[in-house]
Short mmCIF file of C-alpha atoms in Angstrom, two decimals:
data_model
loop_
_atom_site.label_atom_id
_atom_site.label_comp_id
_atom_site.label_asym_id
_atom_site.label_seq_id
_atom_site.Cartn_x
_atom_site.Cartn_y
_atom_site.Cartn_z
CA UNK A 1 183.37 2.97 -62.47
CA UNK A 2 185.20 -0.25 -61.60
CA UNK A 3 182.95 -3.00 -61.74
CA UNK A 4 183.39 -5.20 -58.85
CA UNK A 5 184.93 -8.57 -58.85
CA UNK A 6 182.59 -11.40 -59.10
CA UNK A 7 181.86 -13.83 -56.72
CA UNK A 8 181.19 -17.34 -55.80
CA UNK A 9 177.58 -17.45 -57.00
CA UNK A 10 179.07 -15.13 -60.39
CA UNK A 11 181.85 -17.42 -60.96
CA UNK A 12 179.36 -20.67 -60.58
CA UNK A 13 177.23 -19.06 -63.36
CA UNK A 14 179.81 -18.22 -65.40
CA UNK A 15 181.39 -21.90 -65.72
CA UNK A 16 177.99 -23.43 -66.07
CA UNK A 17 177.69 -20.73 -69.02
CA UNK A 18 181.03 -22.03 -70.38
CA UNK A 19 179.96 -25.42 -70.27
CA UNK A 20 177.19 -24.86 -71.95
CA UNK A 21 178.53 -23.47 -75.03
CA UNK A 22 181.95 -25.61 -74.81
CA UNK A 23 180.22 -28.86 -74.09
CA UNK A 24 183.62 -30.85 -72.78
CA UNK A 25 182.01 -34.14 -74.49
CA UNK A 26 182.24 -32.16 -78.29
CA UNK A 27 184.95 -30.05 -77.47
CA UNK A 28 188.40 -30.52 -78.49
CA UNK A 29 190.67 -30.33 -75.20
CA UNK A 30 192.78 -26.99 -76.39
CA UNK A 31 190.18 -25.32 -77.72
CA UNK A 32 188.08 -25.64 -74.28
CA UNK A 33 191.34 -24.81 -72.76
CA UNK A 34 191.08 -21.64 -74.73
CA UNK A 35 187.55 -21.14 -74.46
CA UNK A 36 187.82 -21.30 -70.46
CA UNK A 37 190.74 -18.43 -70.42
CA UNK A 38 189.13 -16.39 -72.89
CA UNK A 39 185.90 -16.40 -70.31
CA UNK A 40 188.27 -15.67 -67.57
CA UNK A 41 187.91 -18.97 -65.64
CA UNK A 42 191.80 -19.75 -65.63
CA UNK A 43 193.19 -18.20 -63.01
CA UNK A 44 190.28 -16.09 -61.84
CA UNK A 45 192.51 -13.51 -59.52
CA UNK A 46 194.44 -12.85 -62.70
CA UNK A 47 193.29 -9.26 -64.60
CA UNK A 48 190.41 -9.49 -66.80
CA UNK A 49 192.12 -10.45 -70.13
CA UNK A 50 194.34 -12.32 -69.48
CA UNK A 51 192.49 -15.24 -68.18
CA UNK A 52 191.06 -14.14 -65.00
CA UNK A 53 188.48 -12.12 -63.65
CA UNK A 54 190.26 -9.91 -60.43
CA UNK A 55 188.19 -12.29 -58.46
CA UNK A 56 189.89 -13.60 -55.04
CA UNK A 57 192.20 -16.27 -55.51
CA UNK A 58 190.39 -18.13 -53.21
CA UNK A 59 187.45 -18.60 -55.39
CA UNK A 60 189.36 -20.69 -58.08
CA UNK A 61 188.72 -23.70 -56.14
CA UNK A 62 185.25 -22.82 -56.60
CA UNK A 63 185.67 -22.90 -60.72
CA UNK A 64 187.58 -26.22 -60.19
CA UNK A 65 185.23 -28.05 -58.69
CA UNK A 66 182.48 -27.02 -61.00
CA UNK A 67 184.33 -27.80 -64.04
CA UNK A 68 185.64 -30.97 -63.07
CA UNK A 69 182.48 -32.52 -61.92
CA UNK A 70 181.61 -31.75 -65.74
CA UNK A 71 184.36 -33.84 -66.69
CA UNK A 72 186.19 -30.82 -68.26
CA UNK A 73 190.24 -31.32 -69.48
CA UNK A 74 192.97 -29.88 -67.14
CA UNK A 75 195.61 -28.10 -68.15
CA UNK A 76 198.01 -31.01 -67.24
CA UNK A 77 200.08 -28.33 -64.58
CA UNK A 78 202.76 -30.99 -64.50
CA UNK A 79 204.07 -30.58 -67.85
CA UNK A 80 204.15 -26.80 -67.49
CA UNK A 81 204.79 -26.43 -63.79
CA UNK A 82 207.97 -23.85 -64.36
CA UNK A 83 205.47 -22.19 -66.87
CA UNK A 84 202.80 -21.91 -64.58
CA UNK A 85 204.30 -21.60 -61.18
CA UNK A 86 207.40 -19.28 -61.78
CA UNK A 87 206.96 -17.96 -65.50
CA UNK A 88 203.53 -16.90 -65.03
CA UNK A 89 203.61 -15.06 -62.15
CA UNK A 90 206.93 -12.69 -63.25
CA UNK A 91 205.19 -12.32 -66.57
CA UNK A 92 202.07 -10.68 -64.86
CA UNK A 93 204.70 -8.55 -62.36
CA UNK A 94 207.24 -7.04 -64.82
CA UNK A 95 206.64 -7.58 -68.48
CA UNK A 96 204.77 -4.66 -70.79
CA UNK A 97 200.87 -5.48 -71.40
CA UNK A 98 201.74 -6.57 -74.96
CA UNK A 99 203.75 -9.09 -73.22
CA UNK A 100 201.40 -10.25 -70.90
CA UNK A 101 199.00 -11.03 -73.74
CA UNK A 102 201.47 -12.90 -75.89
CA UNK A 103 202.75 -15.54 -73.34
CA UNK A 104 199.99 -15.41 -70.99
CA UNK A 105 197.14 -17.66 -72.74
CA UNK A 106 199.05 -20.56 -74.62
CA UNK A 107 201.17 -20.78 -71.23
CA UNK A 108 198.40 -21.84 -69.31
CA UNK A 109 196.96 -24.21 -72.27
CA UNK A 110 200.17 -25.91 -72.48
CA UNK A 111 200.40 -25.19 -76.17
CA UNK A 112 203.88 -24.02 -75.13
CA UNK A 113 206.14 -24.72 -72.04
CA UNK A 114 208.42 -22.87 -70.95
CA UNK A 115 211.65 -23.66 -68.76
CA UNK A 116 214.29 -21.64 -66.61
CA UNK A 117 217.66 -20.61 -67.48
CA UNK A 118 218.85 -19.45 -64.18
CA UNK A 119 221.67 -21.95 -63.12
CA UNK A 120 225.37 -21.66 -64.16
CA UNK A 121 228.15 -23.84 -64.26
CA UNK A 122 230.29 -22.17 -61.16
CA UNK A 123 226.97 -20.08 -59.97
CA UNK A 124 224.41 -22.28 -59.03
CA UNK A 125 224.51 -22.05 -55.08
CA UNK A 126 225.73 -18.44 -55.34
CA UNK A 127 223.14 -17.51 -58.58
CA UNK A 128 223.52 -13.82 -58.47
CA UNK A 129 227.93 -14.95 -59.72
CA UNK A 130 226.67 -15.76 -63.16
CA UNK A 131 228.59 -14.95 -66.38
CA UNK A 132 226.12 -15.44 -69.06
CA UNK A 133 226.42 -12.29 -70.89
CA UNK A 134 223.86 -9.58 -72.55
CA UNK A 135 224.82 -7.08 -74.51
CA UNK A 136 223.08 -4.12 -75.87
CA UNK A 137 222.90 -3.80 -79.79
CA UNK A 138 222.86 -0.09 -80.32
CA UNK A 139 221.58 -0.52 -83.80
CA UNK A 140 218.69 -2.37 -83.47
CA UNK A 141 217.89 -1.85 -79.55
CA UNK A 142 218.12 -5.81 -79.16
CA UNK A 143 220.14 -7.78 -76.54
CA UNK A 144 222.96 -10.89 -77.64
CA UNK A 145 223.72 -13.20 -74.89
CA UNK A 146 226.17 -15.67 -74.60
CA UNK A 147 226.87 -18.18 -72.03
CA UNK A 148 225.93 -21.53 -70.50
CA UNK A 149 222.98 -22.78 -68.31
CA UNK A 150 222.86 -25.99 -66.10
CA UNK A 151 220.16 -28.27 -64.57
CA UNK A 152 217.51 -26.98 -66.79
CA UNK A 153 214.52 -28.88 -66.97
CA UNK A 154 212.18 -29.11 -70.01
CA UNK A 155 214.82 -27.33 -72.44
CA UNK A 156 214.22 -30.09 -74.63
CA UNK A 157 210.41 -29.39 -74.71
CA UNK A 158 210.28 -25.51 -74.12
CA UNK A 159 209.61 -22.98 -76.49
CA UNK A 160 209.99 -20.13 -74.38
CA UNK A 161 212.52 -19.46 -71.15
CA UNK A 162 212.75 -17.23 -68.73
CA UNK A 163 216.88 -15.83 -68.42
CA UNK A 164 218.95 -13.79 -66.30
CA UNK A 165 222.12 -12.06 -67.57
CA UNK A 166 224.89 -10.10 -66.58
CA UNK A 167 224.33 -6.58 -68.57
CA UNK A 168 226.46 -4.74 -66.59
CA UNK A 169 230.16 -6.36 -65.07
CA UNK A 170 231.34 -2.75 -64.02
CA UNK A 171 228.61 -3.50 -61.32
CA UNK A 172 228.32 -5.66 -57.96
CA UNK A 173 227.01 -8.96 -58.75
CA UNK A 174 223.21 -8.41 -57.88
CA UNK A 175 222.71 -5.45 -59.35
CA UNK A 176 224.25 -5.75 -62.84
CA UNK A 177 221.58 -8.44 -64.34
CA UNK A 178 218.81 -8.21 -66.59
CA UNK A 179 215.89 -10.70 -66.83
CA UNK A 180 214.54 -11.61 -69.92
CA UNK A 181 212.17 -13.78 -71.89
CA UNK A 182 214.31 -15.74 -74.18
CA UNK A 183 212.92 -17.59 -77.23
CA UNK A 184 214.54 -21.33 -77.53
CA UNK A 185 213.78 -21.90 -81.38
CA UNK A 186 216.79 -19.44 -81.77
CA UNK A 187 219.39 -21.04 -83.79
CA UNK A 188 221.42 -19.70 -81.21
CA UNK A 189 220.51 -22.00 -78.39
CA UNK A 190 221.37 -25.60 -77.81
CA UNK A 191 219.87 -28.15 -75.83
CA UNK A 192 222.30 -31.22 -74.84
CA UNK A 193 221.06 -33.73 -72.72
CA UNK A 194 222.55 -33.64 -68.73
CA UNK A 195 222.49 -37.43 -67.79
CA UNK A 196 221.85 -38.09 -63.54
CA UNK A 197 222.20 -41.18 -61.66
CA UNK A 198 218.84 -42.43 -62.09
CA UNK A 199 219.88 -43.18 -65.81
CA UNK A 200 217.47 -40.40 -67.05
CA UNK A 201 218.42 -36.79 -68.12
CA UNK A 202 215.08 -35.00 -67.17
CA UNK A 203 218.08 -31.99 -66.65
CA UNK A 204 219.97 -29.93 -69.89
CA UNK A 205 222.89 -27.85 -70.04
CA UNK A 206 221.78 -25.09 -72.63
CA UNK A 207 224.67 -23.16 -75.01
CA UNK A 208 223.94 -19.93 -75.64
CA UNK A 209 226.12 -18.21 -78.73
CA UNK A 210 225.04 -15.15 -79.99
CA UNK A 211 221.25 -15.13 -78.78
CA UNK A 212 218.96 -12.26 -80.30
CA UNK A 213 216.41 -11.03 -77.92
CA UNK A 214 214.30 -7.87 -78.73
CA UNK A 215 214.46 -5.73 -75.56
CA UNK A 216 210.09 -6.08 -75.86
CA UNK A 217 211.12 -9.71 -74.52
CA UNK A 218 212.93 -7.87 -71.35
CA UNK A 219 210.97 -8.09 -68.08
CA UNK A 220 211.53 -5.49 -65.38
CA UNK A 221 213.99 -2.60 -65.87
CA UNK A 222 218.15 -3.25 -67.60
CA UNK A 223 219.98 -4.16 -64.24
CA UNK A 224 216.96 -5.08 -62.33
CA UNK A 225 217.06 -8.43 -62.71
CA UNK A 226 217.87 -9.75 -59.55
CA UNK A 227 214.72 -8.43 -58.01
CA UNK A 228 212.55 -9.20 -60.93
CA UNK A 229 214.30 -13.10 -59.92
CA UNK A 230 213.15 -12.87 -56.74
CA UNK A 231 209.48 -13.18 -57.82
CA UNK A 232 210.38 -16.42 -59.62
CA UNK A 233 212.22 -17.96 -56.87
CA UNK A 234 209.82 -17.55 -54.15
CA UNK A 235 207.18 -19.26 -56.45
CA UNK A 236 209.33 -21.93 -57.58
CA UNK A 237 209.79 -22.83 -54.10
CA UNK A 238 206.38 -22.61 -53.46
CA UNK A 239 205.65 -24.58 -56.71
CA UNK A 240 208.79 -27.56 -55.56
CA UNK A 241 208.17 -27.29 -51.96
CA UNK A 242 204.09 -27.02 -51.39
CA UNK A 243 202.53 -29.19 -53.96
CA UNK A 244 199.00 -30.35 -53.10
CA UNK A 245 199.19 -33.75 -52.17
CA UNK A 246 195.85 -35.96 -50.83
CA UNK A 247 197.08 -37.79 -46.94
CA UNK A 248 199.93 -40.36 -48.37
CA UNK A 249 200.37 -38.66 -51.40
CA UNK A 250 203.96 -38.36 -52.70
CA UNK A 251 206.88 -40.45 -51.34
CA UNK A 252 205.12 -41.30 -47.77
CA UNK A 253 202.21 -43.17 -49.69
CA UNK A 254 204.25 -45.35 -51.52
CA UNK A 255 206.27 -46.17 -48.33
CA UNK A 256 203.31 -47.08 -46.30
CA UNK A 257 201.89 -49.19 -49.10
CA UNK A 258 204.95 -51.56 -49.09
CA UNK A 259 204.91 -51.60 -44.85
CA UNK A 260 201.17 -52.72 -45.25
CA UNK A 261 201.57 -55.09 -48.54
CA UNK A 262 204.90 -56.62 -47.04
CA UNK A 263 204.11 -57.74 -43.88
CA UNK A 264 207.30 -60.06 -43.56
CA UNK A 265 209.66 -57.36 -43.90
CA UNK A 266 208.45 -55.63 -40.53
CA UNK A 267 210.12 -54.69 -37.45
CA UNK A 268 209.71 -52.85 -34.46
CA UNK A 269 212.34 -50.22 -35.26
CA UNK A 270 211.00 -49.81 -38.71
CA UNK A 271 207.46 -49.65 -38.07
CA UNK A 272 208.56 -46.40 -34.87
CA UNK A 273 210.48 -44.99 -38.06
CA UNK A 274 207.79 -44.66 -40.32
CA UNK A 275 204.98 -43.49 -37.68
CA UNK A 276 207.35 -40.60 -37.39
CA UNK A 277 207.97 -40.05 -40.95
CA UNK A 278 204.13 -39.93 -41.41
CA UNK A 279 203.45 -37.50 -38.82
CA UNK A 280 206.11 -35.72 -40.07
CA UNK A 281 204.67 -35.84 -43.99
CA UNK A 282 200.97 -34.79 -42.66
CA UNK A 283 202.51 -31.55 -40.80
CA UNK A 284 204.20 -31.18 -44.02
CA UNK A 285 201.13 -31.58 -46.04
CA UNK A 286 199.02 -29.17 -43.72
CA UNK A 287 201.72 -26.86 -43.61
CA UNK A 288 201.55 -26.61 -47.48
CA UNK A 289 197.41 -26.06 -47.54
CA UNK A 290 198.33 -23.37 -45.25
CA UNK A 291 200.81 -21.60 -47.37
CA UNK A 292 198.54 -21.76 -50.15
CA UNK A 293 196.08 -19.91 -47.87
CA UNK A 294 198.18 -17.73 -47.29
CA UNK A 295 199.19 -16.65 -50.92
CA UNK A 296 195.56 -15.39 -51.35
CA UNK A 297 196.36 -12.49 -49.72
CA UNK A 298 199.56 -11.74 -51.46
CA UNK A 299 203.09 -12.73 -52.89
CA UNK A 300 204.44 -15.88 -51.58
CA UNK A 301 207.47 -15.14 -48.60
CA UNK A 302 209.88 -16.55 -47.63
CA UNK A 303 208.40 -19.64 -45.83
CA UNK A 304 208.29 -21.12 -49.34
CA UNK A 305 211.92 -21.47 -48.84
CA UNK A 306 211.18 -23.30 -45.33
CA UNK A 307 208.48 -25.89 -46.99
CA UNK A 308 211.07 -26.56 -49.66
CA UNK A 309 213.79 -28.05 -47.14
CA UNK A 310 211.69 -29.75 -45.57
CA UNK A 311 209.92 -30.99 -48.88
CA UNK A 312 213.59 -32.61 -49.92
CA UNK A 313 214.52 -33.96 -45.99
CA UNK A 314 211.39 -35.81 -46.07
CA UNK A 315 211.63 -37.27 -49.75
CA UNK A 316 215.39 -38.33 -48.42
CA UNK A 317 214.60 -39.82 -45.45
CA UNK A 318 211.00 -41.16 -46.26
CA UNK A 319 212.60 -43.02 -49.71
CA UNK A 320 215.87 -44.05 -47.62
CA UNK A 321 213.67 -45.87 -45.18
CA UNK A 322 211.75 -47.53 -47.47
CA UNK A 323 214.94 -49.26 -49.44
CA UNK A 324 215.88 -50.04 -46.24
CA UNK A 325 212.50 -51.71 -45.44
CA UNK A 326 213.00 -53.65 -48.83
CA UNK A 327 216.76 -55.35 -47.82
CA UNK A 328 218.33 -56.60 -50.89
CA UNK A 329 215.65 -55.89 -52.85
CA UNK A 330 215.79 -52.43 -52.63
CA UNK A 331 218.96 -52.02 -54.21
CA UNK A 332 217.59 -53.58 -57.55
CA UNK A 333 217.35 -50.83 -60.22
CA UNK A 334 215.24 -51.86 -62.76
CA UNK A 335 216.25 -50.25 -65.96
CA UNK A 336 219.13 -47.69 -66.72
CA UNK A 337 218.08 -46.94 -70.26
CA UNK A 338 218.66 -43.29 -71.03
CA UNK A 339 215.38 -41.08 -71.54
CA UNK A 340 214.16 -37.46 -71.93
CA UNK A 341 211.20 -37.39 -69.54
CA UNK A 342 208.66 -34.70 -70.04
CA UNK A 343 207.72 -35.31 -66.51
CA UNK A 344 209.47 -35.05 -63.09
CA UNK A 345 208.06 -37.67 -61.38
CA UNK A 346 209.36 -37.90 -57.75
CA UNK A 347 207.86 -41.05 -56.88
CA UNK A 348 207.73 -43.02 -60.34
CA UNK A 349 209.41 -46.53 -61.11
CA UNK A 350 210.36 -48.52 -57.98
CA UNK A 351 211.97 -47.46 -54.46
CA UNK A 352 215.56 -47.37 -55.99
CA UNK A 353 214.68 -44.94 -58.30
CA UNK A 354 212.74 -42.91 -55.70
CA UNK A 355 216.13 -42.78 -53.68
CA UNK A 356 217.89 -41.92 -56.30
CA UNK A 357 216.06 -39.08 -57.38
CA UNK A 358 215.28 -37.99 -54.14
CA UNK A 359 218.82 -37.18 -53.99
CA UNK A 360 218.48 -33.81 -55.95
CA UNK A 361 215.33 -32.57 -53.94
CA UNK A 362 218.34 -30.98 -51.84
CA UNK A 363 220.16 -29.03 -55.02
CA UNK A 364 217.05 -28.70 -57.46
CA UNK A 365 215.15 -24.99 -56.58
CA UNK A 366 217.34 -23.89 -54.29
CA UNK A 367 220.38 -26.11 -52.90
CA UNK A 368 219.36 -27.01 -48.51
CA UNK A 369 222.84 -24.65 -47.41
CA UNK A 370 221.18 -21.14 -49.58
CA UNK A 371 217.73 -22.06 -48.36
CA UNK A 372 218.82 -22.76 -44.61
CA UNK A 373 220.35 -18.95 -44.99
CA UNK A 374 216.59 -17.25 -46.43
CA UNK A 375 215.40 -18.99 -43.08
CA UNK A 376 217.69 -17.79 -40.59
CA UNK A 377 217.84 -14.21 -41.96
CA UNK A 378 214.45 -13.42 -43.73
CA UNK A 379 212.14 -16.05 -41.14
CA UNK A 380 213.87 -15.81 -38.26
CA UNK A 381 215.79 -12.70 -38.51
CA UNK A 382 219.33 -13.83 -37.37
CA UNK A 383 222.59 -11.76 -38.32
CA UNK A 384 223.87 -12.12 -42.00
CA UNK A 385 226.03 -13.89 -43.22
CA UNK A 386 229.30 -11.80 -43.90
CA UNK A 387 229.57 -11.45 -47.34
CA UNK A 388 233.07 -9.29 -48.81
CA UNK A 389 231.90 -9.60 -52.11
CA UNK A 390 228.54 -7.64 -51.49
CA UNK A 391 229.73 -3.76 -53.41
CA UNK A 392 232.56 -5.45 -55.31
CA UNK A 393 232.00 -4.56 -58.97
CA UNK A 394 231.30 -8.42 -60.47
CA UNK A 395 234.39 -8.40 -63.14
CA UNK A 396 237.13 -8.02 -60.28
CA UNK A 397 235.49 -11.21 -58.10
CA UNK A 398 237.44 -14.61 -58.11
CA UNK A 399 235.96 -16.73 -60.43
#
């Protein structure tokens, strides 16, 4: 008999229980990190061994809130957002239960992060286009990619990635691709920095030459890759698009707090500008609470798609006003000195870096043009676009 999945009052008890014997005051941060998946408290609707319980999603804020009135350590979801909001998820979906408890636990401590080789040079926009090659060893049973990856964040940090390659170019672009879990220690793989116009190179390209992965490390069936994708872009947009935020988080609060700490700099025009903008970020913000509701039934859809446009219109327009609020000083950029962030921080350093970087919420996790297309044909159900390419085998397409 299947015993049945606890509830609030359960999950209460159980945290005070791990508290108890994982005092956060004595405990190191990783190992009550540990401690707290081992006991199931991570992600409670997760299975029971691998960090959760099979309790309802819902009830996680319920484990929060206990644990962080205890002053218990996070598991700092900024660092390993790709792990957390798009590995994660397609680990638990496709990959073999010896898989799911080898990447599953350290994910969520953050003992290793994990990053997203998805994008190509020439087959960004159009993803299912890429080249990067897999190839089946006969010998051994493992796969050899080569190729090149663009705009991947936390390459230079990751120890593990999540890849799609072309397995088979006899077939139509989507359905020829394998997705794997790729190990970024390889000697095989190199990291070189991808400079943007804020100055900082928070983005890679990543070489791949003669890659080794074991086909344990393959997730979902050879050639299925483009569905097993689909899982990881619907939560990435989720993850970009539908971040909690408290009312004037993100780019609106740092707008508002100039308008009220600058009064000189007001007009009329501007102040009628950023009342809408506001209204506009609060919809957005309720809108995201709502879609998180909504994942505790199921799978995210594709309105993840619709909260990431409008997350990247608002960051433009919101971060656009406020340089303009600012005048001259607005165009001052305080410091062009080349870093590797760990972090993407949309709202960090002053307004001209917030409008700069603001700039790729349209391309980053989906460019505006693909995502306007998931809207009108998955949301809204509108006619296809024509596509001639569709059951053209991939190695006779233009490239």
């Amino acid at each position: 008999m299947i015993p049945a999945a606890p509830d609030a009052t359960e999950l209460i008890a159980r945290a005070r229980k791990l508290l108890a014997e994982h005092s956060p005051a004595t405990t190191s941060r990783i190992d009550f990190l540990r401690a707290r998946f081992d006991a199931g408290l991570a992600w409670v609707h997760y299975p029971v061994g691998l960090g959760g319980l099979g309790a309802p999603r819902a009830l996680q804020a319920v484990v929060d809130a206990e644990l962080t009135a205890a002053g218990a350590p996070d598991n700092d979801p900024r660092r390993i957002g790709i792990g957390l909001g798009m590995a994660a998820p397609t680990v638990l979906a496709y990959g073999s239960e010896d898989v799911k408890a080898r990447f599953l636990r350290p994910l969520w401590t953050g003992e290793e992060v994990w990053c997203q080789l998805f994008s190509e040079p020439g087959a960004g926009s159009d993803l299912a286009a890429l080249g990067t090659r897999a190839v089946r060893d006969e010998q051994s049973g493992d796969w050899i990619v080569d190729g090149q990856k663009v705009w991947t964040s936390s390459a230079h940090t990751a120890r593990w990635a999540i890849l799609i390659a072309r397995t088979d170019p006899d077939l139509p672009k989507h359905r020829g691709i394998t997705y794997f879990v790729c190990d970024m220690t390889d000697p095989g793989v190199e990291v070189r920095p991808l400079r943007q116009i804020t100055g900082e190179a928070e983005f890679n390209e990543v070489f791949l030459t003669g890659v080794r992965i074991p086909d344990a490390h393959r997730l979902g069936e050879v050639g299925d890759g483009w569905r097993v994708a689909q899982t990881t872009l619907m939560n990435e947009r989720v993850s970009i698009g539908g971040g909690r935020l408290p009312r004037e988080g993100g780019m609106i609060g740092k707008a508002a707090a100039t308008w009220r700490e600058r009064p000189e700099l007001r007009t009329h025009d501007l102040h009628q500008r950023l009342l809408d903008l506001w209204v506009d970020a609060e919809v957005a913000r309720l809108t995201g609470e709502r879609l998180r509701q909504q994942l505790v039934a199921g799978q995210p859809g594709p309105e993840g798609s619709a909260m990431k446009l409008g997350f990247a219109r608002l960051n433009q327009l919101i971060s656009g006003l406020e340089v303009e609020l600012l005048g001259e000083e607005g165009l001052l950029y305080s410091d062009w000195t080349m870093v590797r962030p760990e972090l993407v921080d949309f709202t960090g350093r002053d307004a001209g870096y917030r409008y700069l970087r603001a700039k790729g919420n349209s391309i980053e996790g989906g460019t505006t043009e693909v995502l306007l297309n998931i809207v009108a044909e998955r949301v809204l159900g509108l006619p296809a676009e024509p596509r001639n390419d569709k059951d053209v085998p991939w190695k006779e397409l233009a490239r």
